[in-house]
PDB file of C-alpha atoms in Angstrom:
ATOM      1  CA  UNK A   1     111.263  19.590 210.015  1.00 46.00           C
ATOM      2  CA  UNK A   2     109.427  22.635 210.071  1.00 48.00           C
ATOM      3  CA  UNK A   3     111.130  26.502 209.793  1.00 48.00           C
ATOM      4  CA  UNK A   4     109.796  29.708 210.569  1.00 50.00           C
ATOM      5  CA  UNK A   5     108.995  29.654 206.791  1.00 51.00           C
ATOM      6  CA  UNK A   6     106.038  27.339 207.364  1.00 49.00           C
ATOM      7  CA  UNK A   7     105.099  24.717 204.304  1.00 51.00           C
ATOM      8  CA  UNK A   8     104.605  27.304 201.234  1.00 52.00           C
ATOM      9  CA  UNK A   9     107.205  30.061 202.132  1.00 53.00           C
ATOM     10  CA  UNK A  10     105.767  32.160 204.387  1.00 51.00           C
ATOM     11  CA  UNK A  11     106.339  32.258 207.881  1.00 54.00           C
ATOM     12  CA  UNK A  12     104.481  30.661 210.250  1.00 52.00           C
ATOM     13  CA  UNK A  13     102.961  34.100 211.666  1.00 54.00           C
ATOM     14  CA  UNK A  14     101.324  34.907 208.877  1.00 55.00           C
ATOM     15  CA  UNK A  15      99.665  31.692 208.148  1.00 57.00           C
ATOM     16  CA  UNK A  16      96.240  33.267 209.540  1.00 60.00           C
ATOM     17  CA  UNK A  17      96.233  36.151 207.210  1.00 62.00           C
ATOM     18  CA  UNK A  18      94.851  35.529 204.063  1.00 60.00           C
ATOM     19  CA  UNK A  19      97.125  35.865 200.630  1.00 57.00           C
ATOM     20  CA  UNK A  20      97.255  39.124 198.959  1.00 57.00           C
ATOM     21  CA  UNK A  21      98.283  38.973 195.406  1.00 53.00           C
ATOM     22  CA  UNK A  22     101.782  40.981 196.291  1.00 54.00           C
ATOM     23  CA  UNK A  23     102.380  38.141 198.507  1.00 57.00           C
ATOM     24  CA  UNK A  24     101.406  35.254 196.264  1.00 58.00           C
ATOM     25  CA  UNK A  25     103.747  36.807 193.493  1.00 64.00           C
ATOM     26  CA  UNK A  26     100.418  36.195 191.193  1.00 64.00           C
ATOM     27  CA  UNK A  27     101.160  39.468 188.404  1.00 67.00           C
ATOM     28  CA  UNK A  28      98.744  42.015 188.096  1.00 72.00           C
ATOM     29  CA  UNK A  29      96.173  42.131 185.164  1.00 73.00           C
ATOM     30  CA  UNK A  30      97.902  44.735 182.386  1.00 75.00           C
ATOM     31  CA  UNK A  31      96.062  47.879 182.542  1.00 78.00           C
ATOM     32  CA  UNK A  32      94.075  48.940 178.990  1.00 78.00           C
ATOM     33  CA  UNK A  33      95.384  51.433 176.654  1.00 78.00           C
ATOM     34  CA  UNK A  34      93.861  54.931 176.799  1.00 76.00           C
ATOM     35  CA  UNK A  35      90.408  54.645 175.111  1.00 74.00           C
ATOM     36  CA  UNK A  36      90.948  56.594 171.286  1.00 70.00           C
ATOM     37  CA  UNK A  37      88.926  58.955 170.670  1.00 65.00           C
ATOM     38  CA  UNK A  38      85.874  58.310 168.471  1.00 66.00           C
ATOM     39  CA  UNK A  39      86.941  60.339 165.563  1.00 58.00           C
ATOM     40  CA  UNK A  40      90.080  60.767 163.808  1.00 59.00           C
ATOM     41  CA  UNK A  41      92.091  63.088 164.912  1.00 69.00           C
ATOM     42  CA  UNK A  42      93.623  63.480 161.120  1.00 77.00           C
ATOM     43  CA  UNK A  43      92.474  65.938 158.871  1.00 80.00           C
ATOM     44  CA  UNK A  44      90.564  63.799 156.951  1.00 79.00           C
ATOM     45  CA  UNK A  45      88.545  62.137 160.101  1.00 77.00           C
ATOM     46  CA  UNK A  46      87.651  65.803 160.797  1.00 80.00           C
ATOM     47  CA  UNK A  47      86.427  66.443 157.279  1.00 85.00           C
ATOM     48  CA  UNK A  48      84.333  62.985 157.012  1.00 83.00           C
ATOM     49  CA  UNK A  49      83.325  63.593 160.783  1.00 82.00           C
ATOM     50  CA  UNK A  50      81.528  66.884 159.853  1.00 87.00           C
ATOM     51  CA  UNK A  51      80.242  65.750 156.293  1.00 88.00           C
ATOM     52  CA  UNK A  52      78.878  62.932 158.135  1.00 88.00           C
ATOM     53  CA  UNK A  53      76.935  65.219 160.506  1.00 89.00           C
ATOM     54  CA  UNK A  54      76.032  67.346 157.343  1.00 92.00           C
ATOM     55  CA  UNK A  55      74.478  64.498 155.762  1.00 92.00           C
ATOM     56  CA  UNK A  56      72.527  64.275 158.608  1.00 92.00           C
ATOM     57  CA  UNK A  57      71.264  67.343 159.085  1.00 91.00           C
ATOM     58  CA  UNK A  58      69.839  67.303 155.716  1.00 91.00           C
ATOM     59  CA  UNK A  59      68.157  64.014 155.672  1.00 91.00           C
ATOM     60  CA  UNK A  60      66.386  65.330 159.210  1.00 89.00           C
ATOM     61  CA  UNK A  61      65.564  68.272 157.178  1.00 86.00           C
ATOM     62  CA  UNK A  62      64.052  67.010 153.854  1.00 83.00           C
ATOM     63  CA  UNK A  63      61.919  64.087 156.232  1.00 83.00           C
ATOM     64  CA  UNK A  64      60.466  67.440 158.451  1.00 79.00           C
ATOM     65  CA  UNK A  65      60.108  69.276 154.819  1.00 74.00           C
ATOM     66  CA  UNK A  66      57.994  66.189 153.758  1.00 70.00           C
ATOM     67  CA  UNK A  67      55.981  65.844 156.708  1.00 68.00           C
ATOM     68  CA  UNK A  68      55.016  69.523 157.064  1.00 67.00           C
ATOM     69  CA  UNK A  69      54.410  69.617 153.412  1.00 61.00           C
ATOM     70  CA  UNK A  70      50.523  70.707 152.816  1.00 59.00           C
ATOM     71  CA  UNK A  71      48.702  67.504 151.432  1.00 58.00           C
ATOM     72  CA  UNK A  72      46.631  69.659 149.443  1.00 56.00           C
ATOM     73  CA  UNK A  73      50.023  71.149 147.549  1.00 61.00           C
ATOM     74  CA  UNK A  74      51.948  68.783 144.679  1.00 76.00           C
ATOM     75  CA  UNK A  75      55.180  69.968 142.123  1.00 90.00           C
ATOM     76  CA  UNK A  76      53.636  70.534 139.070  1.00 93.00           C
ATOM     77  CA  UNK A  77      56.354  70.473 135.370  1.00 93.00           C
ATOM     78  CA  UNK A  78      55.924  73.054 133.555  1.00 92.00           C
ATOM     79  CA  UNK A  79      54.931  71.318 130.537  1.00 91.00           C
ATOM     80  CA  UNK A  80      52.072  69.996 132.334  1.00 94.00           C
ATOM     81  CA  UNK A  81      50.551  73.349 133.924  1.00 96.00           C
ATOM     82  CA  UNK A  82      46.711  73.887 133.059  1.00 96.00           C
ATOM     83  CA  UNK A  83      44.636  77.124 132.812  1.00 96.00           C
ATOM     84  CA  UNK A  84      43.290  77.902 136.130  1.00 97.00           C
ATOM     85  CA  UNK A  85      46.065  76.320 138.045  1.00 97.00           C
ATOM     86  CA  UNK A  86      47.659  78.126 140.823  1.00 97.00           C
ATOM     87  CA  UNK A  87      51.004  78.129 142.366  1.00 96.00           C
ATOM     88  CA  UNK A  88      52.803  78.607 145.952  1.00 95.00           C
ATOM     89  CA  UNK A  89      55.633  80.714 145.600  1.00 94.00           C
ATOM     90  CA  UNK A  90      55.575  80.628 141.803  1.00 95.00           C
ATOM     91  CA  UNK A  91      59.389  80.547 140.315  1.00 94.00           C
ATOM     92  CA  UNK A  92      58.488  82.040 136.375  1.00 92.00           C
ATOM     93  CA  UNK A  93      61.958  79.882 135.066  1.00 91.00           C
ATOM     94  CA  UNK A  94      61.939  76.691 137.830  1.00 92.00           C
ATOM     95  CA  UNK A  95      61.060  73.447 135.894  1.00 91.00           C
ATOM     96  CA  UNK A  96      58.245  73.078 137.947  1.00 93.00           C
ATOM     97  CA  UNK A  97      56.130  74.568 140.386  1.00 95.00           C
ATOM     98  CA  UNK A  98      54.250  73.716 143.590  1.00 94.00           C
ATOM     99  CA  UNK A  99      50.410  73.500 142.452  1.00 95.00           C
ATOM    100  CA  UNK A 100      47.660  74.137 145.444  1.00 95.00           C
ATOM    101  CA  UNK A 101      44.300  74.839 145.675  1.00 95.00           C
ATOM    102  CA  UNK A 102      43.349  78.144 144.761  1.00 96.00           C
ATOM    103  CA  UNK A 103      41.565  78.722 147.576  1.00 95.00           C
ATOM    104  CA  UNK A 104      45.039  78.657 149.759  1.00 94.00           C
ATOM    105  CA  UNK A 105      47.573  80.982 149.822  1.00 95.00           C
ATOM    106  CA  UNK A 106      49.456  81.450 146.732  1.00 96.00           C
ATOM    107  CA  UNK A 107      51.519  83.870 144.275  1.00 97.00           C
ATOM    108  CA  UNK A 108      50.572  82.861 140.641  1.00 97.00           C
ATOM    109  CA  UNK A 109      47.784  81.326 138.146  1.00 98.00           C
ATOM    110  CA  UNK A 110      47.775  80.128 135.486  1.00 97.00           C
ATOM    111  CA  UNK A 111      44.887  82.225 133.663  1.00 97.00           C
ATOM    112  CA  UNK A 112      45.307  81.106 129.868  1.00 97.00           C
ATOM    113  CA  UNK A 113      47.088  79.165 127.560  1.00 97.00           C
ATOM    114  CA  UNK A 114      47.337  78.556 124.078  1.00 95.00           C
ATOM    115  CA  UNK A 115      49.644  76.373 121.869  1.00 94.00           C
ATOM    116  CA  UNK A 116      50.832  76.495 118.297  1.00 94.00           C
ATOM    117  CA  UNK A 117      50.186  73.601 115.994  1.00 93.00           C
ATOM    118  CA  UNK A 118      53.041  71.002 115.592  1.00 90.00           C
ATOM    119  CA  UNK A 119      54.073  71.821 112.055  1.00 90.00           C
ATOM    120  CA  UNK A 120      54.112  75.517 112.122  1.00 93.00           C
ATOM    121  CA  UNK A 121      57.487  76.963 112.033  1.00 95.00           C
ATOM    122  CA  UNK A 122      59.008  79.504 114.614  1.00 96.00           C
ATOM    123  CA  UNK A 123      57.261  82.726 114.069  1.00 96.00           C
ATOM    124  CA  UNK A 124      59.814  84.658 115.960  1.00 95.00           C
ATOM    125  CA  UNK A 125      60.063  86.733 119.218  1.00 95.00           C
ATOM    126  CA  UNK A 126      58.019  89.480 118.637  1.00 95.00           C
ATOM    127  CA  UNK A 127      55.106  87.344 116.806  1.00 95.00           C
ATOM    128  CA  UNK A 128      55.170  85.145 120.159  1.00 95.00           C
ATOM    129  CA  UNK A 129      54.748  88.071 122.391  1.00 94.00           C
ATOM    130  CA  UNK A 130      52.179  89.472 120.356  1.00 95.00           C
ATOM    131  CA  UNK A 131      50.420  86.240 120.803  1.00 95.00           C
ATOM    132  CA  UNK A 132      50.805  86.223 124.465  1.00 94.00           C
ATOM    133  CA  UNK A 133      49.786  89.853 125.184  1.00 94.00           C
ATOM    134  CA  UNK A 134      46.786  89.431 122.779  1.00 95.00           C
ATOM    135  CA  UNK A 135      45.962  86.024 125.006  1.00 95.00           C
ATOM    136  CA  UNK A 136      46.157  87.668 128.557  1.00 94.00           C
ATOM    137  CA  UNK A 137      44.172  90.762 126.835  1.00 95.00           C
ATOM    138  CA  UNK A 138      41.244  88.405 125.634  1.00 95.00           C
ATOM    139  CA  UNK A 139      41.056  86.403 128.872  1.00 95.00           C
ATOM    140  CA  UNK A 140      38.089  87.619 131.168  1.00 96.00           C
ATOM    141  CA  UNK A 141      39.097  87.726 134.943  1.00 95.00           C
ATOM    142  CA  UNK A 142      37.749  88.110 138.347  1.00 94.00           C
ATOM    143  CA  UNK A 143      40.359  90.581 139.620  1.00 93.00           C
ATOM    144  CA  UNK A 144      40.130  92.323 143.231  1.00 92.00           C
ATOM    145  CA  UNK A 145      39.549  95.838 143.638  1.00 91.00           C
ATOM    146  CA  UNK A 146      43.464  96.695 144.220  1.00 91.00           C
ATOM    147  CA  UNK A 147      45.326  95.071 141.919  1.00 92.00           C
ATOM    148  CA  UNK A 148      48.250  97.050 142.350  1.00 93.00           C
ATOM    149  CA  UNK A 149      50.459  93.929 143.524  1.00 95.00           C
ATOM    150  CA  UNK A 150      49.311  92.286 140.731  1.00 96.00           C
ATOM    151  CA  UNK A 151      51.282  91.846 137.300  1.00 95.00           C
ATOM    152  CA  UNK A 152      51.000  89.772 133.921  1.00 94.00           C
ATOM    153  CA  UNK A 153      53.434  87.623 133.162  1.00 94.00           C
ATOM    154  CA  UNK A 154      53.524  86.054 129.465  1.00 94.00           C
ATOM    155  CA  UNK A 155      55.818  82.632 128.531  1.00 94.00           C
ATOM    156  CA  UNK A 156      56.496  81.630 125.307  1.00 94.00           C
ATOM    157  CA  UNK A 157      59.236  79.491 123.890  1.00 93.00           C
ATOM    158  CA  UNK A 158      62.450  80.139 122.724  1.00 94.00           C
ATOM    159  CA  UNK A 159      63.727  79.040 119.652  1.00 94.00           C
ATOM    160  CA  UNK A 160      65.828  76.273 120.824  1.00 94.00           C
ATOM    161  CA  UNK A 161      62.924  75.223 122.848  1.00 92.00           C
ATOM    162  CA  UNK A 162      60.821  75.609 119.299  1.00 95.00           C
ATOM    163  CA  UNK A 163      63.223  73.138 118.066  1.00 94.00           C
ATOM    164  CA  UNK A 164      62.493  70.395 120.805  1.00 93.00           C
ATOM    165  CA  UNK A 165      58.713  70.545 120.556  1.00 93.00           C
ATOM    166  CA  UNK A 166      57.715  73.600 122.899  1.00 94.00           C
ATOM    167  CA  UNK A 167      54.580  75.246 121.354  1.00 95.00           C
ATOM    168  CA  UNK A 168      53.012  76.361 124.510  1.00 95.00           C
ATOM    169  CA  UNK A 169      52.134  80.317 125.334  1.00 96.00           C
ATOM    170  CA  UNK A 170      51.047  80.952 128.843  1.00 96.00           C
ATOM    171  CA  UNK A 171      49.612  84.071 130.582  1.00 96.00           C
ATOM    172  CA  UNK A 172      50.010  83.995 134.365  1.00 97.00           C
ATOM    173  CA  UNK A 173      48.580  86.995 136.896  1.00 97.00           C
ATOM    174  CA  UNK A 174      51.578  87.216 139.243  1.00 97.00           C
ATOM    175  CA  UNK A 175      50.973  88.336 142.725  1.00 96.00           C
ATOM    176  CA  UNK A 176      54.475  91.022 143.599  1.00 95.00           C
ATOM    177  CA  UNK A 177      53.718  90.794 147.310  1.00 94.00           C
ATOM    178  CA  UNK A 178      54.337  86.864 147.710  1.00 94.00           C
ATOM    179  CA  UNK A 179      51.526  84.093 148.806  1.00 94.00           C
ATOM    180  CA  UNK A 180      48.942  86.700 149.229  1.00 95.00           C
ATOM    181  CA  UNK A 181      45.933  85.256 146.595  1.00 96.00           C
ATOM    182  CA  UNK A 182      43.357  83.392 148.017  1.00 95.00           C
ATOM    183  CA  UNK A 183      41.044  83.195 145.396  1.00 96.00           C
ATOM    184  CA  UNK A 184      40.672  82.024 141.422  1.00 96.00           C
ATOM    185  CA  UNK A 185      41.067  85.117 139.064  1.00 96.00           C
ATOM    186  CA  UNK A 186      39.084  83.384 136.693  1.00 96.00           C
ATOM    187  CA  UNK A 187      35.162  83.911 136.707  1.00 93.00           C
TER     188      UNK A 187
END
């Protein structure tokens, strides 16, 4: 015996139209939690989130640094400067210096150097400048016309660095206004 209900449970009118899922009963999919944002929200997400991006920026600088480096140019220690060597943006206390061509651009050279032998004994401060003044004075150069911009710079070691082997005294011509040589002072 057939109803009005038809054979599933719904009536016979509606057998034509196709079942929706309200009228099958089938439950809807649950709907997703709201997406979280990408970073913590915490204090500490905020501080790793912009330490993260700091570390960033710096390794995108130092690989531009590299690239745009000049091939010509290479960080010279101290210890191993030579007489006639010249120097971008020369740093009289920095470890070591960027070396270049001396036909580039540049602030410093190396003009003269002498060294003490290994057993002599610290002579003092004022013996060591002596030494230094009396080196730069004795060295022959190829200065410009204006050498106002221009200054002598001796190095000689201290006593502590007496005591670990330094026996090195230098004289450097120091360009005041920057990178502006572009030639060898020495003849």
């Amino acid at each position: 015996m057939e109803t009005d209900q038809g054979s599933h449970g719904a009536s016979a009118e509606d057998a034509s139209k196709p079942l929706t899922r309200r009228r099958a009963r089938i439950p809807e999919r649950p709907r997703r939690e709201p997406r979280r944002p990408r970073f913590p929200t915490t204090a500490w997400g905020r501080i790793l989130a912009v330490g993260g991006c700091a570390v960033a920026v710096l390794i995108l600088w130092a690989v531009t640094a590299s690239l745009l480096a000049k091939p010509g140019a290479s960080l010279t220690a101290a210890a191993s400067y030579k007489a006639g060597d010249c120097f971008s943006n020369f740093d009289v206390n920095a470890e070591a210096n960027r070396t270049v061509p001396c036909t580039e651009a540049h602030s410093a050279q190396l003009v003269a150097t002498t060294s003490y032998s290994v057993g002599d004994s610290y002579p003092g401060k004022d013996a060591l400048e002596q030494r230094a003044a009396d080196l730069c004075r004795q060295t022959k150069l190829a200065l410009p016309s204006d050498t106002s911009s221009l200054k002598q710079r001796n190095v000689f070691p201290t006593q502590d660095g007496w005591a670990t082997g330094d026996r090195r005294v230098d004289c450097f011509v120091e360009s005041t206004s920057g990178n502006s040589l572009r030639t060898s002072l020495l003849p």
